[in-house]
Coordinates of C-alpha atoms in Angstrom, one line a residue:
M14 CA 0.2 0.0 -0.9
N15 CA 1.6 3.4 -1.1
Q16 CA 1.0 6.3 1.3
V17 CA -1.0 7.9 0.3
D18 CA -3.6 4.9 0.6
L19 CA -2.9 4.6 3.8
A20 CA -3.5 7.8 4.9
F21 CA -6.5 7.9 3.1
T22 CA -7.1 3.9 4.6
P23 CA -10.2 3.9 7.6
A24 CA -9.4 3.9 11.1
L25 CA -11.1 0.6 12.3
E26 CA -8.6 -0.7 8.9
Q27 CA -5.6 0.9 10.2
A28 CA -6.0 -0.5 13.6
Q29 CA -6.1 -3.8 12.2
L30 CA -2.8 -3.0 9.9
I31 CA -1.0 -2.4 13.1
R32 CA -2.6 -5.1 15.2
K33 CA -0.8 -7.9 11.6
G34 CA 2.6 -5.4 12.4
D35 CA 2.1 -4.3 8.7
I36 CA 2.4 -0.5 9.9
S37 CA 3.4 0.6 13.6
P38 CA 1.8 3.2 15.5
L39 CA 5.3 5.5 14.3
E40 CA 5.1 5.3 11.2
L41 CA 1.7 6.4 11.1
V42 CA 2.3 9.3 12.8
Q43 CA 5.2 10.4 10.9
L44 CA 3.1 9.7 7.5
Y45 CA 0.5 11.9 8.9
L46 CA 2.6 15.1 10.9
E47 CA 4.8 14.5 6.6
R48 CA 1.3 15.0 5.2
I49 CA 0.3 18.3 7.9
E50 CA 3.1 20.1 7.3
A51 CA 2.9 20.0 3.5
L52 CA -1.0 20.6 3.0
N53 CA -1.7 22.6 6.8
P54 CA -0.7 25.8 5.2
Q55 CA -2.4 25.4 2.7
L56 CA -5.8 24.6 4.4
G57 CA -6.0 26.1 7.8
S58 CA -7.4 22.5 9.3
Y59 CA -5.2 22.8 12.6
F60 CA -4.7 25.6 15.2
T61 CA -2.0 23.5 16.6
V62 CA 0.2 20.1 16.2
A63 CA 1.3 18.3 18.5
S64 CA 4.6 16.9 16.9
D65 CA 6.0 16.2 19.8
M66 CA 3.1 15.0 22.2
A67 CA 2.4 12.4 19.0
L68 CA 5.8 10.8 18.4
A69 CA 6.3 10.5 22.0
D70 CA 3.0 8.7 21.8
A71 CA 3.3 6.5 18.8
K72 CA 6.9 5.6 20.1
A73 CA 5.8 4.3 23.4
K74 CA 3.1 2.6 21.3
T75 CA 5.0 1.3 18.9
E76 CA 7.5 -0.3 21.7
Q77 CA 4.4 -1.6 24.0
L78 CA 3.5 -3.7 20.8
A79 CA 6.9 -4.7 19.7
E80 CA 6.9 -6.2 23.4
T81 CA 2.5 -7.5 23.5
T82 CA 1.7 -11.6 22.7
D83 CA -1.8 -10.9 22.6
T84 CA -3.0 -7.9 20.3
S85 CA -6.0 -8.2 20.5
K86 CA -6.4 -7.1 24.0
L87 CA -5.0 -4.2 22.9
P88 CA -7.5 -1.2 23.5
P89 CA -9.5 -0.8 19.9
F90 CA -7.4 2.0 18.3
F91 CA -4.1 1.6 19.7
G92 CA -1.8 3.8 17.7
V93 CA -4.6 5.5 15.5
P94 CA -4.4 8.5 14.8
I95 CA -7.1 11.6 15.6
A96 CA -7.9 15.3 15.9
I97 CA -9.7 16.6 18.1
K98 CA -11.3 20.2 17.7
D99 CA -9.5 22.9 19.5
L100 CA -13.3 23.9 21.5
R101 CA -11.9 20.6 23.8
A102 CA -9.0 20.5 26.4
V103 CA -6.7 18.5 26.2
E104 CA -4.1 18.8 28.6
G105 CA -0.5 20.3 28.0
L106 CA -2.1 21.6 24.4
P107 CA -3.7 25.5 24.0
C108 CA -7.7 25.1 24.2
S109 CA -8.1 28.9 22.4
F110 CA -11.6 28.1 21.4
G111 CA -10.9 30.2 18.2
V112 CA -10.4 33.5 19.9
A113 CA -6.8 34.6 19.1
A114 CA -6.4 36.1 23.0
L115 CA -6.3 32.6 24.5
K116 CA -3.8 30.7 21.9
D117 CA -1.2 30.4 24.7
N118 CA -4.6 29.4 26.8
I119 CA -2.4 26.1 28.2
A120 CA -5.3 22.7 29.0
E121 CA -4.1 21.7 32.2
Y122 CA -6.4 18.9 32.5
D123 CA -8.4 16.5 29.8
D124 CA -12.3 17.3 28.8
G125 CA -14.0 13.5 30.0
V126 CA -14.3 12.4 26.0
I127 CA -10.9 13.3 25.7
T128 CA -9.9 11.3 28.8
R129 CA -12.2 8.0 26.6
I130 CA -9.9 8.6 22.9
K131 CA -7.0 8.6 24.9
Q132 CA -8.4 5.3 26.9
A133 CA -8.8 4.0 23.0
G134 CA -5.2 4.3 22.2
F135 CA -5.7 7.1 19.8
I136 CA -2.7 8.8 19.2
I137 CA -3.9 13.2 19.2
L138 CA -1.9 14.9 16.6
G139 CA -3.1 17.9 17.4
K140 CA -5.9 20.3 18.0
T141 CA -8.3 21.5 14.8
A142 CA -9.7 25.1 13.6
T143 CA -12.9 26.4 14.6
S144 CA -14.7 29.1 14.2
E145 CA -14.8 32.1 17.4
L146 CA -16.5 30.0 20.5
G147 CA -17.8 27.6 17.3
S148 CA -20.2 30.2 17.1
L149 CA -20.2 30.2 13.1
P150 CA -21.2 28.0 10.4
Y151 CA -17.6 29.2 8.0
T152 CA -14.7 28.8 10.0
E153 CA -12.7 32.0 10.0
P154 CA -11.3 33.3 13.2
P155 CA -9.6 36.8 13.3
G156 CA -6.1 36.2 13.9
F157 CA -6.0 32.7 12.7
P158 CA -5.7 31.5 8.9
P159 CA -9.2 30.3 7.6
A160 CA -9.9 27.0 6.9
R161 CA -10.5 25.8 3.9
N162 CA -12.5 22.9 1.7
P163 CA -9.8 20.2 0.4
W164 CA -11.8 20.1 -2.2
N165 CA -11.9 23.2 -3.7
L166 CA -9.6 25.6 -1.5
D167 CA -11.3 28.6 -2.9
Y168 CA -14.6 27.7 -0.3
T169 CA -15.1 26.9 2.7
P170 CA -14.9 23.7 4.8
G171 CA -18.2 25.1 6.6
G172 CA -18.2 25.5 10.7
S173 CA -17.8 25.3 13.7
S174 CA -15.8 21.5 12.9
G175 CA -14.3 22.8 9.8
G176 CA -10.6 22.0 11.0
S177 CA -11.3 18.7 11.6
A178 CA -13.6 17.9 8.4
A179 CA -10.7 19.7 6.4
A180 CA -8.5 17.3 8.1
V181 CA -10.3 14.5 7.4
A182 CA -11.1 14.7 4.4
A183 CA -7.7 15.9 2.7
G184 CA -6.0 12.8 5.1
L185 CA -4.1 14.2 7.7
S186 CA -6.0 12.0 10.1
P187 CA -8.2 9.3 9.7
I188 CA -10.5 10.3 11.7
A189 CA -11.6 13.6 13.9
Q190 CA -13.7 15.0 17.0
G191 CA -16.2 18.0 16.6
S192 CA -19.0 19.6 18.1
D193 CA -22.5 20.6 17.0
G194 CA -24.8 23.0 18.6
G195 CA -27.0 24.0 15.2
G196 CA -25.1 22.2 12.7
S197 CA -22.1 22.6 13.2
L198 CA -20.8 18.9 12.9
R199 CA -23.1 17.8 10.1
G200 CA -22.4 20.7 8.2
P201 CA -18.5 20.1 8.2
A202 CA -19.6 16.5 7.4
F203 CA -21.8 17.9 4.0
C204 CA -19.2 20.4 3.3
C205 CA -16.5 18.1 3.0
G206 CA -18.1 14.6 1.9
L207 CA -17.5 12.7 5.4
V208 CA -20.0 11.1 7.5
G209 CA -21.1 13.4 11.0
I210 CA -23.3 12.0 13.8
K211 CA -25.1 14.3 16.2
P212 CA -25.9 11.9 18.8
T213 CA -29.1 11.5 20.8
R214 CA -29.2 14.2 24.1
G215 CA -26.8 12.8 26.9
R216 CA -25.1 10.0 25.0
I217 CA -21.6 11.8 24.4
S218 CA -20.2 13.2 28.6
Y219 CA -19.5 17.6 28.7
A220 CA -17.2 16.4 31.8
P221 CA -15.6 18.1 33.6
A222 CA -18.2 21.3 32.3
G223 CA -21.5 21.9 32.7
D224 CA -24.3 21.9 30.5
F225 CA -24.1 23.9 28.4
Q226 CA -27.2 26.2 26.7
S227 CA -29.5 24.5 27.8
G228 CA -28.5 21.0 26.6
I229 CA -27.8 22.2 22.7
P230 CA -24.6 21.1 21.6
S231 CA -23.4 18.3 21.3
I232 CA -19.7 16.3 20.7
G233 CA -19.6 14.0 18.3
P234 CA -16.9 12.1 15.9
M235 CA -16.3 12.4 11.7
G236 CA -14.6 10.1 9.8
R237 CA -15.0 8.7 5.9
T238 CA -17.4 5.3 6.4
V239 CA -19.8 5.0 8.8
A240 CA -18.4 2.5 10.9
D241 CA -15.5 4.6 11.5
A242 CA -17.7 6.9 13.0
A243 CA -19.6 4.3 14.5
A244 CA -16.8 2.7 16.2
L245 CA -15.1 6.3 17.5
L246 CA -19.5 6.9 18.9
D247 CA -18.2 3.8 20.7
V248 CA -15.8 5.4 22.6
M249 CA -17.5 8.3 22.8
S250 CA -20.7 7.4 24.0
G251 CA -20.9 7.1 27.9
Y252 CA -22.4 8.8 31.4
I253 CA -19.9 10.7 33.5
T254 CA -21.1 11.0 37.6
G255 CA -23.3 14.4 37.6
D256 CA -24.1 14.7 33.9
P257 CA -27.1 16.9 33.6
Y258 CA -28.6 14.6 31.4
W259 CA -28.0 10.4 30.6
L260 CA -29.1 7.5 28.5
P261 CA -29.2 3.7 29.1
D262 CA -25.9 2.4 26.7
P263 CA -27.1 0.4 23.6
E264 CA -27.8 -3.1 23.6
I265 CA -25.1 -3.5 21.2
S266 CA -22.6 -1.7 20.1
F267 CA -22.9 1.5 17.3
L268 CA -20.1 -0.4 14.9
E269 CA -22.1 -3.5 15.4
A270 CA -25.5 -1.4 14.2
T271 CA -24.0 -0.8 11.3
D272 CA -24.1 -4.8 10.3
Q273 CA -27.7 -5.1 11.6
Q274 CA -30.7 -6.1 8.9
L275 CA -33.5 -3.5 9.4
D276 CA -37.2 -4.6 8.7
N277 CA -38.7 -2.0 5.9
L278 CA -39.2 1.2 7.6
R279 CA -41.4 4.1 7.9
I280 CA -39.3 7.5 6.0
S281 CA -40.7 10.4 5.6
F282 CA -38.4 13.6 3.9
A283 CA -38.7 16.9 2.7
T284 CA -37.0 19.2 0.6
S285 CA -38.2 22.2 2.0
I286 CA -37.7 23.2 6.1
K287 CA -40.7 25.9 7.1
P288 CA -40.5 29.2 7.6
I289 CA -36.9 29.0 5.8
G290 CA -38.1 27.8 2.2
E291 CA -36.6 25.4 -0.5
A292 CA -33.4 23.4 -0.7
S293 CA -31.2 24.8 -3.6
A294 CA -31.5 22.0 -7.2
T295 CA -29.0 20.5 -6.6
C296 CA -29.6 19.6 -2.5
E297 CA -32.6 18.3 -3.0
K298 CA -31.6 16.2 -5.9
I299 CA -29.6 14.3 -3.5
V300 CA -32.3 14.1 -1.6
L301 CA -35.0 12.3 -4.3
E302 CA -32.1 10.6 -5.3
T303 CA -31.7 8.9 -1.7
V304 CA -35.3 9.0 -1.3
Q305 CA -35.5 6.2 -4.5
R306 CA -32.3 4.3 -3.0
L307 CA -34.3 3.7 -0.2
E308 CA -37.5 2.8 -2.1
G309 CA -35.5 0.1 -4.1
M310 CA -33.9 -1.3 -0.6
G311 CA -38.4 -2.0 0.1
H312 CA -38.8 1.0 2.7
L313 CA -42.2 3.1 2.9
V314 CA -41.6 6.5 2.2
E315 CA -43.5 9.2 1.9
R316 CA -43.7 13.0 2.0
G317 CA -43.6 15.5 5.4
C318 CA -41.8 17.0 7.7
P319 CA -43.0 19.1 11.1
D320 CA -42.9 22.9 10.2
F321 CA -40.3 24.6 12.4
S322 CA -41.2 27.5 12.3
E323 CA -42.3 28.6 16.4
I324 CA -37.8 27.5 16.9
V325 CA -35.6 30.1 14.7
E326 CA -36.4 33.0 17.3
P327 CA -36.2 31.0 20.4
F328 CA -33.5 29.2 18.9
K329 CA -31.2 32.6 18.3
T330 CA -32.2 33.3 21.6
V331 CA -30.6 30.6 22.8
W332 CA -27.7 30.4 20.5
Q333 CA -26.8 34.6 21.2
A334 CA -26.7 33.9 25.1
G335 CA -24.0 31.4 24.3
I336 CA -21.4 34.4 23.3
T337 CA -22.2 36.1 26.4
S338 CA -22.1 32.8 28.6
A339 CA -18.7 32.4 27.5
G340 CA -17.3 35.7 29.6
I341 CA -14.6 36.4 27.3
P342 CA -14.9 40.7 27.4
L343 CA -16.3 41.0 23.9
E344 CA -13.5 43.5 22.9
A345 CA -11.3 40.3 22.6
L346 CA -14.1 38.6 20.2
S347 CA -14.6 39.6 15.6
P348 CA -17.4 42.2 15.4
M349 CA -20.1 39.9 14.2
N350 CA -19.4 37.8 17.9
R351 CA -19.2 40.9 19.5
W352 CA -22.6 42.1 17.1
I353 CA -24.8 38.7 18.4
A354 CA -23.6 39.8 22.0
E355 CA -25.4 42.9 21.9
Q356 CA -28.4 40.9 20.7
S357 CA -28.1 39.2 23.2
G358 CA -31.3 39.2 25.9
T359 CA -32.2 39.6 30.2
A360 CA -32.0 36.2 31.7
G361 CA -35.7 35.9 32.1
E362 CA -35.2 36.4 28.4
Y363 CA -33.7 33.4 27.7
L364 CA -35.2 31.3 30.3
Q365 CA -38.3 31.8 28.3
A366 CA -36.8 30.9 25.1
V367 CA -35.5 28.2 26.5
T368 CA -39.0 27.1 27.7
K369 CA -40.9 27.4 23.8
L370 CA -37.8 25.4 23.0
Q371 CA -39.0 22.2 24.9
V372 CA -42.2 22.4 24.6
I373 CA -42.1 23.2 20.2
A374 CA -39.8 20.1 20.5
R375 CA -42.4 18.2 22.0
Q376 CA -44.2 18.5 18.9
I377 CA -41.5 17.8 17.0
V378 CA -40.8 14.9 18.8
G379 CA -43.9 13.7 18.3
F380 CA -44.0 13.7 14.7
F381 CA -41.5 10.0 15.4
N382 CA -44.7 8.4 16.6
N383 CA -45.4 7.7 13.0
Y384 CA -42.2 7.7 11.4
D385 CA -38.7 6.0 11.6
V386 CA -36.3 8.2 10.1
L387 CA -36.7 11.4 8.3
V388 CA -34.9 12.2 5.2
L389 CA -33.5 16.0 4.8
P390 CA -30.5 17.6 3.1
T391 CA -28.0 18.6 5.9
Y392 CA -27.5 22.3 4.7
L393 CA -30.3 24.2 1.8
H394 CA -27.3 25.2 -0.6
P395 CA -24.0 24.4 -1.0
P396 CA -20.6 25.0 -0.1
I397 CA -19.9 29.1 0.2
R398 CA -16.5 30.7 -0.5
V399 CA -14.6 31.7 1.7
G400 CA -15.3 35.2 2.7
E401 CA -18.2 35.5 0.8
W402 CA -20.0 37.3 3.6
D403 CA -17.6 39.6 4.3
N404 CA -18.7 42.1 2.9
L405 CA -22.7 42.1 3.9
S406 CA -24.0 43.2 7.9
Y407 CA -24.6 41.6 10.5
E408 CA -28.6 41.0 9.9
E409 CA -27.5 40.3 5.9
T410 CA -25.1 37.7 7.2
L411 CA -27.5 36.6 10.2
N412 CA -30.0 35.4 7.6
N413 CA -27.8 34.1 5.1
I414 CA -26.6 31.8 7.4
I415 CA -30.1 31.0 8.9
N416 CA -31.5 29.6 5.4
W417 CA -27.8 28.1 4.4
I418 CA -28.1 26.0 8.0
G419 CA -31.7 25.6 8.5
P420 CA -32.4 21.8 8.2
C421 CA -29.7 21.6 11.3
P422 CA -30.4 23.3 14.6
P423 CA -34.0 22.2 14.8
F424 CA -32.4 18.6 16.0
N425 CA -30.5 20.2 18.8
A426 CA -33.1 22.3 19.8
T427 CA -34.7 18.9 20.0
G428 CA -31.9 16.9 21.1
L429 CA -32.2 13.9 18.5
P430 CA -29.8 11.5 17.1
A431 CA -29.0 12.6 13.1
I432 CA -26.5 11.4 10.8
A433 CA -25.2 13.3 8.1
I434 CA -23.9 11.5 5.3
P435 CA -22.6 12.3 1.5
A436 CA -24.8 11.7 -1.5
G437 CA -22.8 13.8 -4.3
F438 CA -21.5 16.4 -5.6
D439 CA -22.3 19.6 -7.3
E440 CA -21.9 21.2 -10.5
K441 CA -18.5 23.0 -9.3
G442 CA -17.2 19.1 -7.8
L443 CA -18.5 19.5 -4.5
P444 CA -19.8 17.6 -1.7
V445 CA -22.9 17.7 -0.7
G446 CA -25.1 15.5 1.0
I447 CA -28.1 14.6 3.0
Q448 CA -29.3 13.9 6.9
L449 CA -31.1 11.1 8.9
V450 CA -32.9 12.2 11.8
G451 CA -34.4 10.0 14.2
P452 CA -36.5 9.4 17.2
P453 CA -34.6 9.7 21.0
A454 CA -31.6 6.4 21.2
S455 CA -32.6 5.8 17.3
E456 CA -28.6 5.7 17.1
A457 CA -28.0 2.3 15.9
R458 CA -30.8 2.2 13.7
L459 CA -30.1 5.4 11.7
L460 CA -26.7 4.2 11.4
A461 CA -27.6 0.2 10.3
L462 CA -29.7 2.6 7.4
A463 CA -26.7 4.9 6.7
A464 CA -24.5 1.8 6.4
Q465 CA -27.1 0.3 3.5
L466 CA -26.9 3.9 1.9
E467 CA -23.5 3.5 2.3
A468 CA -23.8 0.0 0.6
A469 CA -25.5 1.2 -2.1
N470 CA -23.7 4.9 -2.8
P471 CA -20.4 3.8 -2.1
W472 CA -17.8 6.9 -1.4
I473 CA -14.9 5.4 0.5
N474 CA -13.3 6.1 -3.1
N475 CA -13.4 9.5 -3.8
R476 CA -10.5 11.9 -2.8
P477 CA -9.4 15.8 -3.0
T478 CA -7.4 16.1 -5.5
I479 CA -5.2 18.1 -2.9

């Protein structure tokens, strides 16, 4: 296998190659560090490259592997590299949250999810780019190079997990951690041709921090295959003492779920989002093509979608409060985020918005009494250019954001699981995709269906020309 093929090999397969002795953790880390050095200046996918830490960990694991007689007892991703979004704390590495003033903010602890990633045997390559405070769906924070889409460097990889998406899509990491507060993981997966999972609220812990924005954001996995994303979800999932939300462990692992045979499902779909409007012709087309595949598999598919009209304003209120709640002086933030913070209301208005979201969420979750899965475009039109909205007013930018990411925030508000998967390309050669949404705690079913679609429309061999 040549070095480029190895860099694009799924993480689960890399783990097997390590166990069989075909590749060492050190060789694999060196490969990715070389690719990062060569390509990251163009992509802006990493804020911090943890070369020394990664090499030390890789050397130790390579030595451990040489002394191991039963590799079946090794952690599942022993020696496999991973990238971490720079909203999560990794001990000894900077944690900037995309704020230029915090570039030298060194974390003194690991977040709970990072502990689990390390326990699974991963080697952390570095911290990936995020929009400032994770607030925007493109990754261009002041004081950092903009993150760019490996499929076309003039375009965004999305945000706020844009760096993680660009790194995986360009072969600068086999897999990555991201997070999703309104499409921040699903959107970059859409833009870069990846699988991204926003799990059910409570599936992955935010320990040691408490609740944030009333459970709207979720941590999640990003990979090139459904199986990789499922296996990383297995690693990251689980209750940590004191979590405000929790779920029972699944009956089988999420990775096992990708091999499950499904009965014929009741599936609804839509290509328009009330009150926002219609998907672009490209995004409508890929939804309809997906519907044809699902019907060919024997699933019962019909048009239908909840009305999200009442969600937009209370969601904006909660989202805007996230900027002020960060506790960072406004003068240290970008003009856009300062403007967002200035729109933030009182504590009473915030709580009223949360209550409204919870009432509306009941109606949306009730929709799934009649359907097993909802198929929607992930975003309503293909990726935008880097800096495309720079000269617009803040109000115009916000309206453009809403009109792009509209299918995503309702499922943050409801806490429902959703999986973004690739489904094709636009006329410029940029990836586009769809999302599968299910009732609470239905990740296993969504993963099984995503795996069916992956088999029917393989995307693993598609690579950007970079």
